[in-house]
Coordinates of C-alpha atoms in Angstrom, one line a residue:
X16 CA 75.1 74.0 124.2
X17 CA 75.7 70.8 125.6
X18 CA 76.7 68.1 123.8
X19 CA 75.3 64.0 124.8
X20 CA 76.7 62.3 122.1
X21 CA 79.9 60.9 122.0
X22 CA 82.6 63.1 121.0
X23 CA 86.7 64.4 120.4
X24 CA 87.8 67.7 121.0
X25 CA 88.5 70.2 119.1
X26 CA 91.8 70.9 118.8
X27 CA 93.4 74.6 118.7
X28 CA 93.2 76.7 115.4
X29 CA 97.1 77.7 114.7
X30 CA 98.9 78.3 111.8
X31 CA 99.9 75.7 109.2
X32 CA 101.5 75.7 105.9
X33 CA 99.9 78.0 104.1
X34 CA 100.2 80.4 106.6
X35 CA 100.1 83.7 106.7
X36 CA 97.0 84.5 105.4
X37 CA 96.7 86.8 102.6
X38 CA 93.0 86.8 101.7
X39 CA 90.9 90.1 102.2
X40 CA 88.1 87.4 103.8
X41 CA 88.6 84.9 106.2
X42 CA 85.4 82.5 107.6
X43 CA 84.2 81.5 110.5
X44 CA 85.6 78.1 110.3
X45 CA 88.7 78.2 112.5
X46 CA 92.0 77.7 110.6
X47 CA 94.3 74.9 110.9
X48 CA 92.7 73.1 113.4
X49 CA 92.5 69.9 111.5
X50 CA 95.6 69.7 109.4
X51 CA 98.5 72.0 108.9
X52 CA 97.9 71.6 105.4
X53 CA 94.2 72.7 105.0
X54 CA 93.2 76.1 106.4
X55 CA 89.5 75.5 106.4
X56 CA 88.6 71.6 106.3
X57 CA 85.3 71.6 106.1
X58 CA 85.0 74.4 103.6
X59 CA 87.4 72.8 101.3
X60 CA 86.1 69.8 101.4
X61 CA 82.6 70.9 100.9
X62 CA 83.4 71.9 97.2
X63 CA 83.8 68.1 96.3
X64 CA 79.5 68.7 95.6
X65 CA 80.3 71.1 92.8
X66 CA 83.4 68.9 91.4
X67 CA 81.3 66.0 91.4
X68 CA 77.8 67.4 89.9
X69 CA 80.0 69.5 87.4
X70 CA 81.8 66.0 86.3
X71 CA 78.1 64.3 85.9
X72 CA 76.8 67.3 83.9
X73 CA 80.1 67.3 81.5
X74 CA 79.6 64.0 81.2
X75 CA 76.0 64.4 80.3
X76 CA 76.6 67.2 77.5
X77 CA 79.1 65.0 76.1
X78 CA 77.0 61.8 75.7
X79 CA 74.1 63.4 74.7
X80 CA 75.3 66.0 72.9
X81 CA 74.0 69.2 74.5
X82 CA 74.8 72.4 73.2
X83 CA 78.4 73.5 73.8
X84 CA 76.8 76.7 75.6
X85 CA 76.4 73.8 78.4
X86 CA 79.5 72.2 77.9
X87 CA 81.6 75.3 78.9
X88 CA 79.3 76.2 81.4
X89 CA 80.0 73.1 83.3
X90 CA 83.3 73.1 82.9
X91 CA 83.3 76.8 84.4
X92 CA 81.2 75.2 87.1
X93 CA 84.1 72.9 87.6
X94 CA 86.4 75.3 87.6
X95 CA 84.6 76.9 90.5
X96 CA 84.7 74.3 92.7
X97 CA 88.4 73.5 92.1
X98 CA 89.2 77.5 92.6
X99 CA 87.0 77.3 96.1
X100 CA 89.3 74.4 97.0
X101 CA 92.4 76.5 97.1
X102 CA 91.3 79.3 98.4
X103 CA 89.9 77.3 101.8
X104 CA 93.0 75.5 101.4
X105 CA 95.3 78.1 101.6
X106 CA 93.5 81.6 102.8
X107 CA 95.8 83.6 99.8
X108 CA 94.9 86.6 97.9
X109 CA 96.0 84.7 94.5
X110 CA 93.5 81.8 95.1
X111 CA 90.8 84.1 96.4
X112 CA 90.8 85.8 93.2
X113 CA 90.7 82.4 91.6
X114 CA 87.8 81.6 93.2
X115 CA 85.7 84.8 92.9
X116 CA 86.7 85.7 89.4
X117 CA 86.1 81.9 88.8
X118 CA 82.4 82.6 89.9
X119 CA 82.5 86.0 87.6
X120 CA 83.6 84.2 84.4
X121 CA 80.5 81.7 84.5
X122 CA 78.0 83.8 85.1
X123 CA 78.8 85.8 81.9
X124 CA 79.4 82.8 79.8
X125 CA 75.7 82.2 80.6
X126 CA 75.4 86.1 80.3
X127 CA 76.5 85.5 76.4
X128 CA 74.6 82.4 76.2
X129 CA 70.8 83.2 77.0
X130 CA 71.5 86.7 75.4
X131 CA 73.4 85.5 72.0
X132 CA 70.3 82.8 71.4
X133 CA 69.4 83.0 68.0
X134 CA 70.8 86.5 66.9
X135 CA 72.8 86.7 64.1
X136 CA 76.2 86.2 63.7
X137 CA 77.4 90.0 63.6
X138 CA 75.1 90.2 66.8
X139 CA 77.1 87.7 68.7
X140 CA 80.4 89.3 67.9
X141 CA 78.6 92.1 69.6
X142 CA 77.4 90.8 72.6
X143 CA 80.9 88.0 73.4
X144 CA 82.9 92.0 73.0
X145 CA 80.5 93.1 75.4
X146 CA 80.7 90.7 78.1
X147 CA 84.6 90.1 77.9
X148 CA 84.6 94.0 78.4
X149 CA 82.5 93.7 81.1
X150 CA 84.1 90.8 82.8
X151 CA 87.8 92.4 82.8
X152 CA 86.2 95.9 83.6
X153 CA 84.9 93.6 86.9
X154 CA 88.4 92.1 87.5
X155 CA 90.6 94.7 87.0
X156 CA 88.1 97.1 89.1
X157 CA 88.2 94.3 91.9
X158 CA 91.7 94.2 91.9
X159 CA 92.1 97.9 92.4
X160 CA 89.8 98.1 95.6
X161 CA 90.3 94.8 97.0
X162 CA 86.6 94.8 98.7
X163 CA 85.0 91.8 98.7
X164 CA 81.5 93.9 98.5
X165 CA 82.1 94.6 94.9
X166 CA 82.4 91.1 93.8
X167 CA 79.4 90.3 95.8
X168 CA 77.3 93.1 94.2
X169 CA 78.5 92.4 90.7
X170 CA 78.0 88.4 91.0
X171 CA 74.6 88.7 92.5
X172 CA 73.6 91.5 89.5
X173 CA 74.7 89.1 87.0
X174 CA 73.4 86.3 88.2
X175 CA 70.0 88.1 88.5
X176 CA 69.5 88.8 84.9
X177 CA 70.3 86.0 83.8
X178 CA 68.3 84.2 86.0
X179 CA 65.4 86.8 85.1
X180 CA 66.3 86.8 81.3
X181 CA 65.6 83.0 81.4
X182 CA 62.2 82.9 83.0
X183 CA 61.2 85.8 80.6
X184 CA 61.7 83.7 77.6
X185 CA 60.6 80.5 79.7
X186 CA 56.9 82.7 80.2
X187 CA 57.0 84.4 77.3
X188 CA 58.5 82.4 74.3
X189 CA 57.9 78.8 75.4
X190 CA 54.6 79.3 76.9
X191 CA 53.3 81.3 74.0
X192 CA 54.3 78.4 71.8
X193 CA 52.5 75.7 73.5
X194 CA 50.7 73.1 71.4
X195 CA 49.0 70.8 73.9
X196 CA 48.9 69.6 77.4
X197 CA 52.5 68.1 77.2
X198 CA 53.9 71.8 77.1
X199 CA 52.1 72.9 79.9
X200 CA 53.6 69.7 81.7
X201 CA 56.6 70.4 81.0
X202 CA 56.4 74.1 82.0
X203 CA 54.9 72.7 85.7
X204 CA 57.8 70.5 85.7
X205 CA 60.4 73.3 84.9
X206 CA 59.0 75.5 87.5
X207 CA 59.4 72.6 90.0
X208 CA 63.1 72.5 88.9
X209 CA 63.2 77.0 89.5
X210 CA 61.5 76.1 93.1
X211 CA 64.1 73.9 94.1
X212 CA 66.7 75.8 93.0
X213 CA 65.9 79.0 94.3
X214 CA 64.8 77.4 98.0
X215 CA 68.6 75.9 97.8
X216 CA 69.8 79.2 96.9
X217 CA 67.3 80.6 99.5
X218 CA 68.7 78.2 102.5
X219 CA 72.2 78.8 101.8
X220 CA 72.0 82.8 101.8
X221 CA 70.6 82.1 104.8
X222 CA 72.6 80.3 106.4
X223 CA 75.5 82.0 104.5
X224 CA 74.8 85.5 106.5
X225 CA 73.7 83.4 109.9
X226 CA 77.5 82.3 109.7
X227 CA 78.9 85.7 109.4
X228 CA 76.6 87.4 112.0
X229 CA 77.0 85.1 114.8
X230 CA 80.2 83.6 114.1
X231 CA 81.3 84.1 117.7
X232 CA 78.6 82.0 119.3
X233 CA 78.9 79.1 116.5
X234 CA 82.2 78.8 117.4
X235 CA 81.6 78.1 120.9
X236 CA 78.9 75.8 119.9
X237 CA 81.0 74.1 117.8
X238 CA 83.6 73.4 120.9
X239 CA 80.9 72.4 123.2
X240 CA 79.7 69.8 121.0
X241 CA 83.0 68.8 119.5
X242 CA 83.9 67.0 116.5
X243 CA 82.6 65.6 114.3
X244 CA 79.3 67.0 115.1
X245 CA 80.6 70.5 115.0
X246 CA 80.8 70.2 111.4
X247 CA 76.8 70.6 111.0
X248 CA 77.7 74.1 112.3
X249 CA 79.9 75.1 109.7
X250 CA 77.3 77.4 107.8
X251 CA 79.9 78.1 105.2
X252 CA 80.2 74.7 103.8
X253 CA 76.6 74.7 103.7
X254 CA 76.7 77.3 101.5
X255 CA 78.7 75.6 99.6
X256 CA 76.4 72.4 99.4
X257 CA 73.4 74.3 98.7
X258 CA 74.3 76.5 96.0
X259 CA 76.2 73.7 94.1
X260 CA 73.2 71.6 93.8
X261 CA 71.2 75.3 92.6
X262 CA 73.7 75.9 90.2
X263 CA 73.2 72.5 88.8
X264 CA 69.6 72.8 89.0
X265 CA 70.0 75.8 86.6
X266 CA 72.3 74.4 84.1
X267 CA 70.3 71.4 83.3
X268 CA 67.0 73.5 83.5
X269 CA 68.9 75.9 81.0
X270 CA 69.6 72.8 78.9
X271 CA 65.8 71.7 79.0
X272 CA 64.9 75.2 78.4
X273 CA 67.2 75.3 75.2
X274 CA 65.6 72.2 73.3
X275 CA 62.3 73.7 74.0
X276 CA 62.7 76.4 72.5
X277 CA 64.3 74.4 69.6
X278 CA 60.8 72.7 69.4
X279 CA 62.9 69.5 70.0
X280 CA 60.9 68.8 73.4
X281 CA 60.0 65.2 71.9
X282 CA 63.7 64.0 71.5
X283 CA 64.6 64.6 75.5
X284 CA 63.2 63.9 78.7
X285 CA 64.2 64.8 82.1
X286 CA 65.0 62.0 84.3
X287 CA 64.5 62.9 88.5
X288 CA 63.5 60.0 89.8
X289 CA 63.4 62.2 93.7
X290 CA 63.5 66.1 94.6
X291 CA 65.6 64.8 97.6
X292 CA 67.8 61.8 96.6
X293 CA 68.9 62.7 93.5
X294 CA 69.8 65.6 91.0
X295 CA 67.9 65.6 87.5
X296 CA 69.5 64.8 84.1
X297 CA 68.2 65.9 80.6
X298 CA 68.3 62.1 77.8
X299 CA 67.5 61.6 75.1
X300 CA 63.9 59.8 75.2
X301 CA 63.8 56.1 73.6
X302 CA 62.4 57.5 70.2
X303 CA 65.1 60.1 69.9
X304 CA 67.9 57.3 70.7
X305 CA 66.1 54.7 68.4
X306 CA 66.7 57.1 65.2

């Protein structure tokens, strides 16, 4: 691949400060080759998106006063994006567990949240005993085979029913309790939000297993058309970028969802103002703030 725009160099991948790696995985993004201090650059970098759109939803559920469901979920998102820092950072075991268990932990705080929804309170005891079990079962379990498959599997079962568990009582609950044409809007609208979300989610898997399968040849591409254009070809920090802006997608959506199903649809409205530019927030609507 030849490069015609203007270029540096990369330089050599070596060892730096963190070295030596400890981590059972290690990306395609060379190590070191930028600072001595960063392992992967671009992948650590990359995780700014989730820091960033988890401060703007905190910041949201605080001034609006979401449900604290939402609240601690962004926070775990947060928590996410600070735990993928340190693992690209440094390639050690410690911080990859940070970072995978990190991604564990949220998924079954939403787990207990679209689950626990109006049961009763002996219910929830139930169901919070349940998914700590579950969620130490998955760490201690991890910890004993070390393969990253497991965490993989388990994530992406999670995250599956509780991705499924919300469109069932999307379709069935809130569709079922329409009143007028401003439900059915507002369904449309929330299955615009699940497109984009899932096609992010979609692109980045993608892209995701791309990067592992041909890591060999991106590399070399990445050298022929140096820096900083080789970045583009760093299908891990796309990842990155493409599911933090999904798992945004599904918070707020989850947030949406919640005051719907409240039959408190009147007192918010979603504000996107473009599928590309910008990500959407859930406000109160002028009514709501005027009471």
């Amino acid at each position: 691949m030849k490069s015609y725009l203007p270029s540096i160099p990369y330089p050599s991948a070596g060892n730096g400060a963190w070295s030596p790696v400890t981590s059972t995985i290690n990306w395609c993004e060379e190590d070191y080759y930028a600072s001595i201090y960063c392992a992967e650059i671009v992948n650590s970098f990359t995780n700014l998106a989730f820091i960033s759109l988890a401060y703007k939803g905190i910041s949201s559920c605080i001034r609006n006063g979401h449900d604290t469901d939402f609240l601690v979920g962004f926070i775990s998102y947060l928590a996410i994006g600070l735990a993928s820092f340190c693992f690209h950072t440094t390639l050690k075991y410690s911080t990859q567990l940070l970072d995978e268990l990190a991604m564990i932990y949220t998924t079954c705080i939403m787990f207990y949240s679209i689950f626990s929804y109006r049961r009763a309170t002996s219910t929830k005891v139930v169901i919070a005993l349940s998914v700590f079990l579950l969620a130490m079962f998955i760490t201690l379990y991890y910890h004993y085979l070390k393969n990253p498959l497991f965490h993989q599997n388990m994530f992406a079962l999670l995250t599956a029913i509780v991705f499924f568990k919300s469109i069932y009582t999307m379709e069935v609950t809130l569709r079922q309790a329409r009143e007028d044409q401003r439900d059915l809007a507002i369904l449309r609208r929330m299955w615009q939000m699940l497109s984009v979300g899932l096609a992010s989610v979609g692109l980045g898997f993608l892209i995701w297993n791309l990067d592992n399968a041909f890591c060999p040849i991106l590399r070399r591409w990445r050298r022929e058309v140096g820096l900083p254009w080789g970045i583009l070809l760093e299908g891990h920090g796309w990842w990155h970028l493409l599911t933090g802006v999904a798992q945004y997608i599904n918070l707020t959506w989850s947030i949406w969802l919640r005051y719907c199903l409240n039959g408190e649809q009147d007192d918010v409205q979603l504000v996107w103002p473009s599928f590309f530019t910008s990500v959407p927030v859930v406000e109160p609507t002028e009514k709501a703030k005027s009471e």
